[in-house]
Every structure is written in C-alpha cells, then in structure tokens.
mmCIF file of C-alpha atoms and ligand atoms in Angstrom:
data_model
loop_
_atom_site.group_PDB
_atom_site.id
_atom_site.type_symbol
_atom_site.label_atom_id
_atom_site.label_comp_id
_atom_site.label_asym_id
_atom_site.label_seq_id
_atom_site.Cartn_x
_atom_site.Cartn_y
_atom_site.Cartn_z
ATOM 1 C CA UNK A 11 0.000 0.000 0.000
ATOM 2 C CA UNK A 12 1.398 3.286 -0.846
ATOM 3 C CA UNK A 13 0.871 6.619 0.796
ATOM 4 C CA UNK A 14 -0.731 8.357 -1.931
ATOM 5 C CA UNK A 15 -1.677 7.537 -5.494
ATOM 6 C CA UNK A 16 -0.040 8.888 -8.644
ATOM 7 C CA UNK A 17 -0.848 10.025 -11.523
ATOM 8 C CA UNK A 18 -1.587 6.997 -14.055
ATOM 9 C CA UNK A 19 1.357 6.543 -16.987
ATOM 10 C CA UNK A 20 -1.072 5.638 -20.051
ATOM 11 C CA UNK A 21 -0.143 1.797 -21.786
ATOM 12 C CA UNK A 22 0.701 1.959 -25.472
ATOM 13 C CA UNK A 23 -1.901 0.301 -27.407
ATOM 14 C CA UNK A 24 -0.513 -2.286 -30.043
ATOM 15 C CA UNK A 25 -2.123 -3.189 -32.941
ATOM 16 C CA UNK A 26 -3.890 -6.228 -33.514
ATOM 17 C CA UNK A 27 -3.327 -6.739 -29.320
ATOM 18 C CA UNK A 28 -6.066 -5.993 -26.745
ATOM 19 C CA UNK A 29 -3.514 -5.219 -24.132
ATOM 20 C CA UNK A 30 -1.264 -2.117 -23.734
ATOM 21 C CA UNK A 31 2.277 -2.308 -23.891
ATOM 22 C CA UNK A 32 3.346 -0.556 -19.876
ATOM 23 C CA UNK A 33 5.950 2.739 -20.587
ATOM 24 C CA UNK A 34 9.117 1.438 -18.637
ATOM 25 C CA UNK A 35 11.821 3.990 -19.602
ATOM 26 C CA UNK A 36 11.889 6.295 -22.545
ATOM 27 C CA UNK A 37 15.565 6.757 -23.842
ATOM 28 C CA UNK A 38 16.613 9.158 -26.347
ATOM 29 C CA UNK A 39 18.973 9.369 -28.982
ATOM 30 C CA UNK A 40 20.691 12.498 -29.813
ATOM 31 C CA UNK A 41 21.394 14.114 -33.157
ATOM 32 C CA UNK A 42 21.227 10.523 -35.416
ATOM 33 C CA UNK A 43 19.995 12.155 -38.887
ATOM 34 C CA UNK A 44 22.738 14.521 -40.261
ATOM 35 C CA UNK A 45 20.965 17.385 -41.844
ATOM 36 C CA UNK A 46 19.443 17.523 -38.758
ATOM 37 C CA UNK A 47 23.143 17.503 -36.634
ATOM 38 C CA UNK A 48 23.866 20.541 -38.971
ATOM 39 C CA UNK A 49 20.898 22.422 -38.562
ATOM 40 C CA UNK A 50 21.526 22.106 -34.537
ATOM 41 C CA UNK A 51 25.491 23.764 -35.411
ATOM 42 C CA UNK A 52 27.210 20.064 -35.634
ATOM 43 C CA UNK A 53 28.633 17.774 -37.619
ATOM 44 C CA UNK A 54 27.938 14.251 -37.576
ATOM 45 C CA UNK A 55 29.723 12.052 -34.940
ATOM 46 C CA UNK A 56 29.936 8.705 -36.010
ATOM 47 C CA UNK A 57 31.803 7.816 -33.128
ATOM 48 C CA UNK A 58 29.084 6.254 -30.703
ATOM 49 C CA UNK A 59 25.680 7.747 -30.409
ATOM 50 C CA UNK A 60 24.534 9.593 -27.529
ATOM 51 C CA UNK A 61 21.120 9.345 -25.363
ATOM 52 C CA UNK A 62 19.230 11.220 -22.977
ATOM 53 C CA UNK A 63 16.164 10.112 -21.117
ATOM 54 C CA UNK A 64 12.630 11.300 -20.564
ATOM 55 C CA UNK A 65 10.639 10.214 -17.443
ATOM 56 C CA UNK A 66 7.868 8.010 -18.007
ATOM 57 C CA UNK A 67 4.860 10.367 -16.273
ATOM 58 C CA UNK A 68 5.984 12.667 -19.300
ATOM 59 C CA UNK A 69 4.112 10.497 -21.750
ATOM 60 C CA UNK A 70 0.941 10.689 -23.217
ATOM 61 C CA UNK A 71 -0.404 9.325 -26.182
ATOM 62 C CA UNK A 72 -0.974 10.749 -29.891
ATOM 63 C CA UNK A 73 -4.403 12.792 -29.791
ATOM 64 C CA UNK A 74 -3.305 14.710 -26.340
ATOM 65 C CA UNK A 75 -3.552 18.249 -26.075
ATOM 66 C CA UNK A 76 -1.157 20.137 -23.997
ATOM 67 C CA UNK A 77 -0.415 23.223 -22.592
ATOM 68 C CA UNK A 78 2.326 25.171 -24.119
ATOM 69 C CA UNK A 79 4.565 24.491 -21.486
ATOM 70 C CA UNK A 80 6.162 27.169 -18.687
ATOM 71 C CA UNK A 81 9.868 28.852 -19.024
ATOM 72 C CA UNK A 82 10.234 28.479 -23.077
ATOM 73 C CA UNK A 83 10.020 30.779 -25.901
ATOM 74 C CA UNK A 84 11.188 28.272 -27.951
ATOM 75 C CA UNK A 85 9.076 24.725 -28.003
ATOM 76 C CA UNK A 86 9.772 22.859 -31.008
ATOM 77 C CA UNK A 87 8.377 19.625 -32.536
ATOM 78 C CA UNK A 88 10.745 16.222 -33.218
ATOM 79 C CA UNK A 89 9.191 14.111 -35.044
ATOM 80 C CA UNK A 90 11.024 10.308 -34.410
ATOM 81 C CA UNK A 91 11.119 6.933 -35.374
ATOM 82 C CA UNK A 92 10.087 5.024 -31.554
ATOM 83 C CA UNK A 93 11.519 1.298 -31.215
ATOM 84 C CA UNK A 94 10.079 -0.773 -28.073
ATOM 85 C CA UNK A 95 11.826 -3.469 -26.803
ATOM 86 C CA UNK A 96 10.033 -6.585 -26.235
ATOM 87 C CA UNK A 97 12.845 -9.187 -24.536
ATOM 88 C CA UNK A 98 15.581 -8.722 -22.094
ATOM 89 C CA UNK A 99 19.219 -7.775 -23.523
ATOM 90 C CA UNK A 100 22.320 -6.433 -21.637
ATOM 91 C CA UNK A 101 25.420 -6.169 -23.689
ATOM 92 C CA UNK A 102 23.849 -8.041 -27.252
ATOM 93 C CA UNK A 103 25.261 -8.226 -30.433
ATOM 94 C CA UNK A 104 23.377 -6.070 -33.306
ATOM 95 C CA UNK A 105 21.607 -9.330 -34.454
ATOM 96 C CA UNK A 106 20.376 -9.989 -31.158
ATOM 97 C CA UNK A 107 19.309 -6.341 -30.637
ATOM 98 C CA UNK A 108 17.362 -6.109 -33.641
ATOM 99 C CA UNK A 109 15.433 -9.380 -32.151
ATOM 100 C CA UNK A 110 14.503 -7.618 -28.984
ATOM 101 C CA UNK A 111 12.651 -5.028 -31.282
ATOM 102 C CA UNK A 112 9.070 -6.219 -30.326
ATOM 103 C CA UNK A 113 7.361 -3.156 -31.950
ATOM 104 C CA UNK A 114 7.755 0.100 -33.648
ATOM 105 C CA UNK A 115 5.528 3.559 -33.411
ATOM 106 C CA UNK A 116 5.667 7.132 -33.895
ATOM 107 C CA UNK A 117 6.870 9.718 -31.264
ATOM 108 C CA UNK A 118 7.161 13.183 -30.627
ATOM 109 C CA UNK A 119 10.165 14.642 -28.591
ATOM 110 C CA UNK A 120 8.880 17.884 -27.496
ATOM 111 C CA UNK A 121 11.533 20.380 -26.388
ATOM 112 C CA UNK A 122 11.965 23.496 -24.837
ATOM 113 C CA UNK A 123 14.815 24.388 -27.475
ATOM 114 C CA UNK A 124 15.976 27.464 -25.766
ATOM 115 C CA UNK A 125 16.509 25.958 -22.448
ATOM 116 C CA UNK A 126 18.565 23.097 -24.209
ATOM 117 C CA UNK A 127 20.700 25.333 -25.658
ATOM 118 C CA UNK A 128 21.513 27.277 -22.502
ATOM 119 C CA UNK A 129 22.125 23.867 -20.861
ATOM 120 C CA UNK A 130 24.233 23.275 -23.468
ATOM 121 C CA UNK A 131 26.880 25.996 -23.718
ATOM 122 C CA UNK A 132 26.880 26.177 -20.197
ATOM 123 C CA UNK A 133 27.958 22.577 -20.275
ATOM 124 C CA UNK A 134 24.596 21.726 -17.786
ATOM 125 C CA UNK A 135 21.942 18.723 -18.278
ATOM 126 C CA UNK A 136 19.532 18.981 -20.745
ATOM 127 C CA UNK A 137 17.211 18.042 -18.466
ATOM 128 C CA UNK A 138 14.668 21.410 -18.469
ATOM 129 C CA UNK A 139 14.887 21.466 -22.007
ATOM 130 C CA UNK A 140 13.489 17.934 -22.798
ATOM 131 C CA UNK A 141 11.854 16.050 -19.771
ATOM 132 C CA UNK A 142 9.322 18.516 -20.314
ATOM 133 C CA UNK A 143 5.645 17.840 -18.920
ATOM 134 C CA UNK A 144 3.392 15.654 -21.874
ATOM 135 C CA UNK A 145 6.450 16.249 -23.766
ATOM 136 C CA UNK A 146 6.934 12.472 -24.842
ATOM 137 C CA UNK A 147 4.112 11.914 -27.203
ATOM 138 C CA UNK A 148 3.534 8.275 -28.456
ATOM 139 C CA UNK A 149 1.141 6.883 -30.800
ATOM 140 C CA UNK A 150 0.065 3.156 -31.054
ATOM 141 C CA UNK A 151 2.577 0.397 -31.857
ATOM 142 C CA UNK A 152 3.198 -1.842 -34.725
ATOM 143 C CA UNK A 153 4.549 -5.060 -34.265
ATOM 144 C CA UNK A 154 8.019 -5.077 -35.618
ATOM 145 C CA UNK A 155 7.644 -8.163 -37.891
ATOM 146 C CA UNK A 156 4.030 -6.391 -39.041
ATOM 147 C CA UNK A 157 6.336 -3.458 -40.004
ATOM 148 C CA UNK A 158 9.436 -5.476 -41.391
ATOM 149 C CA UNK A 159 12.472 -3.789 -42.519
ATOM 150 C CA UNK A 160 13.485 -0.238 -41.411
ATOM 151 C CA UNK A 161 14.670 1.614 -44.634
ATOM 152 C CA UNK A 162 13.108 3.258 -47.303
ATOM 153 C CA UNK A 163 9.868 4.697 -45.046
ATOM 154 C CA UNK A 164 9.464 8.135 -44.936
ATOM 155 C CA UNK A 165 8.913 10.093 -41.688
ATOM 156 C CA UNK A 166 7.616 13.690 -41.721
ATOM 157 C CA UNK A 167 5.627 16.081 -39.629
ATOM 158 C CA UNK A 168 3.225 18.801 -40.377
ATOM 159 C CA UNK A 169 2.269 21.973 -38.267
ATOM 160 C CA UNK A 170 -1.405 22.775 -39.482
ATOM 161 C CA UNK A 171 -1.007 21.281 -42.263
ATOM 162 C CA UNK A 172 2.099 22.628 -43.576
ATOM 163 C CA UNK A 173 5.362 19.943 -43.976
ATOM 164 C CA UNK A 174 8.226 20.964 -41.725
ATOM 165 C CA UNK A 175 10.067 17.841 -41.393
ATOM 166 C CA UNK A 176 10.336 15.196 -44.197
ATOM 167 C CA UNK A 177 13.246 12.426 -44.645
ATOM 168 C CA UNK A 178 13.542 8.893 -44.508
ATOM 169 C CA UNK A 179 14.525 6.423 -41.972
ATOM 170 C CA UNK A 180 17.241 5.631 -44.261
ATOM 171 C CA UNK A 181 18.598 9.089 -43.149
ATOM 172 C CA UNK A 182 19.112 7.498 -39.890
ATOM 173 C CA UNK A 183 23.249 7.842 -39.133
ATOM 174 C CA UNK A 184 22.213 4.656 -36.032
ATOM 175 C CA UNK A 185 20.330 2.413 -37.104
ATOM 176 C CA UNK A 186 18.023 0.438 -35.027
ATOM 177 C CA UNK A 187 20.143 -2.449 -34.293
ATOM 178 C CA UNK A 188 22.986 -0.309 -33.641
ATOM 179 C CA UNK A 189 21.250 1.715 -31.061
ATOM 180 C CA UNK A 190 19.447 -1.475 -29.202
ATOM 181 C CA UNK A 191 22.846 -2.916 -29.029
ATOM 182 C CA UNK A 192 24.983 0.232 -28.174
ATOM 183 C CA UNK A 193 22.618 1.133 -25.598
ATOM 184 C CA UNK A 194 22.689 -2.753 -24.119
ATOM 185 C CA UNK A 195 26.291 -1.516 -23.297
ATOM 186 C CA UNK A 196 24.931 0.583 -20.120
ATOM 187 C CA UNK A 197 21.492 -0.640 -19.417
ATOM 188 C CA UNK A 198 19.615 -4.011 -18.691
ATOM 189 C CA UNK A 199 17.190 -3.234 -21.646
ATOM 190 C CA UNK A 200 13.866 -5.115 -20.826
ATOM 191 C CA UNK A 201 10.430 -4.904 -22.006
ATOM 192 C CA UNK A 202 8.633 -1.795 -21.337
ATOM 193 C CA UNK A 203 11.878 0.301 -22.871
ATOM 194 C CA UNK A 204 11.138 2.980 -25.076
ATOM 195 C CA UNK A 205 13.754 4.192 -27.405
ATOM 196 C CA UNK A 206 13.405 7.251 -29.936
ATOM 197 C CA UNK A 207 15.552 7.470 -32.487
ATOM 198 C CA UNK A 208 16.227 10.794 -33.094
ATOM 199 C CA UNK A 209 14.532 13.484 -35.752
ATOM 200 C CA UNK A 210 15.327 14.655 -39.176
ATOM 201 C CA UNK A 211 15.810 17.796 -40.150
ATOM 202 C CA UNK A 212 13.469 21.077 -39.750
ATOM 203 C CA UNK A 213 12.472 20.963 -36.252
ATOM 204 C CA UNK A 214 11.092 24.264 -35.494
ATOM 205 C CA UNK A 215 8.870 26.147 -32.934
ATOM 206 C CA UNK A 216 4.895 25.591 -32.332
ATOM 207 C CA UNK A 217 2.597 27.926 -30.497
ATOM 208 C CA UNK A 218 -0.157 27.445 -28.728
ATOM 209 C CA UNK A 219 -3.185 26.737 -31.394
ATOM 210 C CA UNK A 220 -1.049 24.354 -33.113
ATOM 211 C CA UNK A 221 -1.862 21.610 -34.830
ATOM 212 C CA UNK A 222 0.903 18.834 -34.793
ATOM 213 C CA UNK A 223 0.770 15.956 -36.988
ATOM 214 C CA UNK A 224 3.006 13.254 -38.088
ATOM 215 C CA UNK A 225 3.682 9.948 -39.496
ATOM 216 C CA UNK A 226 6.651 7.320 -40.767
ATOM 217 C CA UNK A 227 5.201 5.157 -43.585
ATOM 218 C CA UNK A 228 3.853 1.912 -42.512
ATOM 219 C CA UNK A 229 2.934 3.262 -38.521
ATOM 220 C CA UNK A 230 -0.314 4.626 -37.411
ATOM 221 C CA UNK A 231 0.210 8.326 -36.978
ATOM 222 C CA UNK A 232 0.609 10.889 -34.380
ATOM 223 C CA UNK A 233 -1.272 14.265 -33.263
ATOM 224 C CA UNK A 234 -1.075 16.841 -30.715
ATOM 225 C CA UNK A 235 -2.827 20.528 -29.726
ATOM 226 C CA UNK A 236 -0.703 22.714 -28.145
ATOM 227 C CA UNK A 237 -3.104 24.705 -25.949
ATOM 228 C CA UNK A 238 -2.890 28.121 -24.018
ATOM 229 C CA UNK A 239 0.218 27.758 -21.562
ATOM 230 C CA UNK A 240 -1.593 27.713 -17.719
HETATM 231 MN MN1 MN B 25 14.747 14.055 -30.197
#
C-alpha cells in the first residue's frame, strides 16, 4: 500500500493486441539524422551515439492536447522513429538487438529548445529542455515483424497542415540495431523500454493553437494541440 496515489502513466496500445504495452523507460537518442546535426550547429559524430532520457509520467499518447509548457520561448516539434523493446538484452550483439525489437511507433520529442541550448553551452543537463511535462508523445505500436524492414519509409511532420520535417529512416546515421545494441552496453534493456531514435531535419517552434501531426510510412500516426500555456 502506498501513501498516496499517482498520476496513471497511459499503456501503449498495439495493434492487432487488446492489451497495452506498460511505458518502462523512454531513452533518447541524440542528433542521429545529419541534416538535422547541422541544422543544430554540428557535424555528424559517427563515433558512438549519444542518449538522454525522458521520465515516463511525461508520456501521453498521440491525440493529447497540452499546454504550451512554462519557461520556453522556444518549443519545437521532433518528429522520431520510436523502437520498443520486447525481450531482455544487456550487452547483445546487433543481431540480437534487432530481435529484442518487439514493436515500432511514432513519437514526438517535445523540447523546450531554448533551455537546451543554454544547458548546453553552459555545459549543464539537458534536463529542463526535454523532460518537459506531456512532452513524450507516443502513438500506437506496430509489431516489428508487421512493419518489417526499417529503410526506405518516410517520416515527416506537419504543423497545421504545412510539412516541416520530411526524410527517410534511411537518413538514420544509427540504425536500429545499432542503437538497441549500443545502448545494451549501459542498461539491462527489458520490455517496457522505449527508445526514440532521433529526428530529421526542420524541427522548429509551435505555439499554442497548433496543430501537430506526423507519421513514418507503414505506422499509425501521431497528433497533438498545443493549448494556451496555464
Ligand atoms: Mn529528439
């Protein structure tokens, strides 16, 4: 028995499942599409890839509406490629990362741009500027062998109706077996972890009114209303 209740983190729904797949963790990769890398002021590190995380009470799910949030001037839209991982793996080859792939969906990374760039350059977490409240937007999940290859598909976003992000996920500089297995290197990946892949080029700002929809090929697609900040 706990002391009090809190609030309730939504399932995922899967298609072709009746039950919801439970939001674990939600990892992020940073900068993995390059026009995107250079539109941030970098150039492509094909090192290792990076991550940040999100906390789980952050999500909701695609047809939300949400406040535009507090302490930003600058919230932007980033549109990504979401892989869920459906077995245990710590340390796994690329093969057997691309076998824990139980399902694939569309996300949104919402950020509070300006605040990530502060954090940046003052060599601070990133924190403010992307665990933002509702700022982990999911949309229902396609069962990776339903969805087959990641390649050719394209992902793109619109903001009432215009296109401000369009690419493919063969744009991605990580791909999806490279990230499930590079990221095995520091976590006990397990069922219930989200990972988004990163966004393509032309994130940009939204304001409250906004419309935001987007889609990768294949995928059931994602919306959200940014509202009147509180
Ligand atoms: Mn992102």
């Amino acid at each position: 028995m706990s002391l009090f209740t809190l609030p309730t983190i939504p399932d995922i729904p899967v298609k072709g499942e009746s039950a919801g797949y439970p939001i674990g963790r939600v990892f992020c990769v940073g900068r993995n599409y390059a026009a995107h890398a250079a539109e941030m002021g970098f150039e492509v590190d094909r090192e290792a890839p990076f991550y940040f995380t999100k906390s789980p009470a952050n999500a909701v799910l695609t047809g939300a509406s949400m406040p535009y949030p507090p302490g930003t001037e600058n919230f932007h839209h980033e549109m990504e490629l979401v892989i869920a991982i459906g077995k245990p793996v710590f340390r796994c080859s690329k093969e057997q990362g691309l076998d824990a792939i139980y399902a694939y969906g569309c996300g949104l990374d919402m950020t509070r741009r300006d605040l990530q760039i502060a954090s940046r350059n003052k060599q601070r977490p990133w924190d403010l500027g992307k665990d933002v409240e509702d700022s982990a937007v999911f949309a229902p999940l396609t069962k990776a062998g339903d969805f087959g290859a990641v390649g050719q598909q394209r992902i793109w976003l619109e903001v009432n109706g215009e296109v401000k992000q369009d690419a493919t996920l063969e744009e991605l500089i990580w791909k999806v077996d490279e990230i499930v297995s590079d990221l095995s290197k520091f976590y006990h990946l397990r069922p219930g972890d989200l990972i988004m892949t990163g966004t393509p080029a032309g994130v940009g700002p939204v304001v409250a009114g906004d419309v935001i929809a987007g889609g990768v090929d294949g995928l059931d697609p994602i919306a959200l209303t940014i509202t009147d900040a509180e």
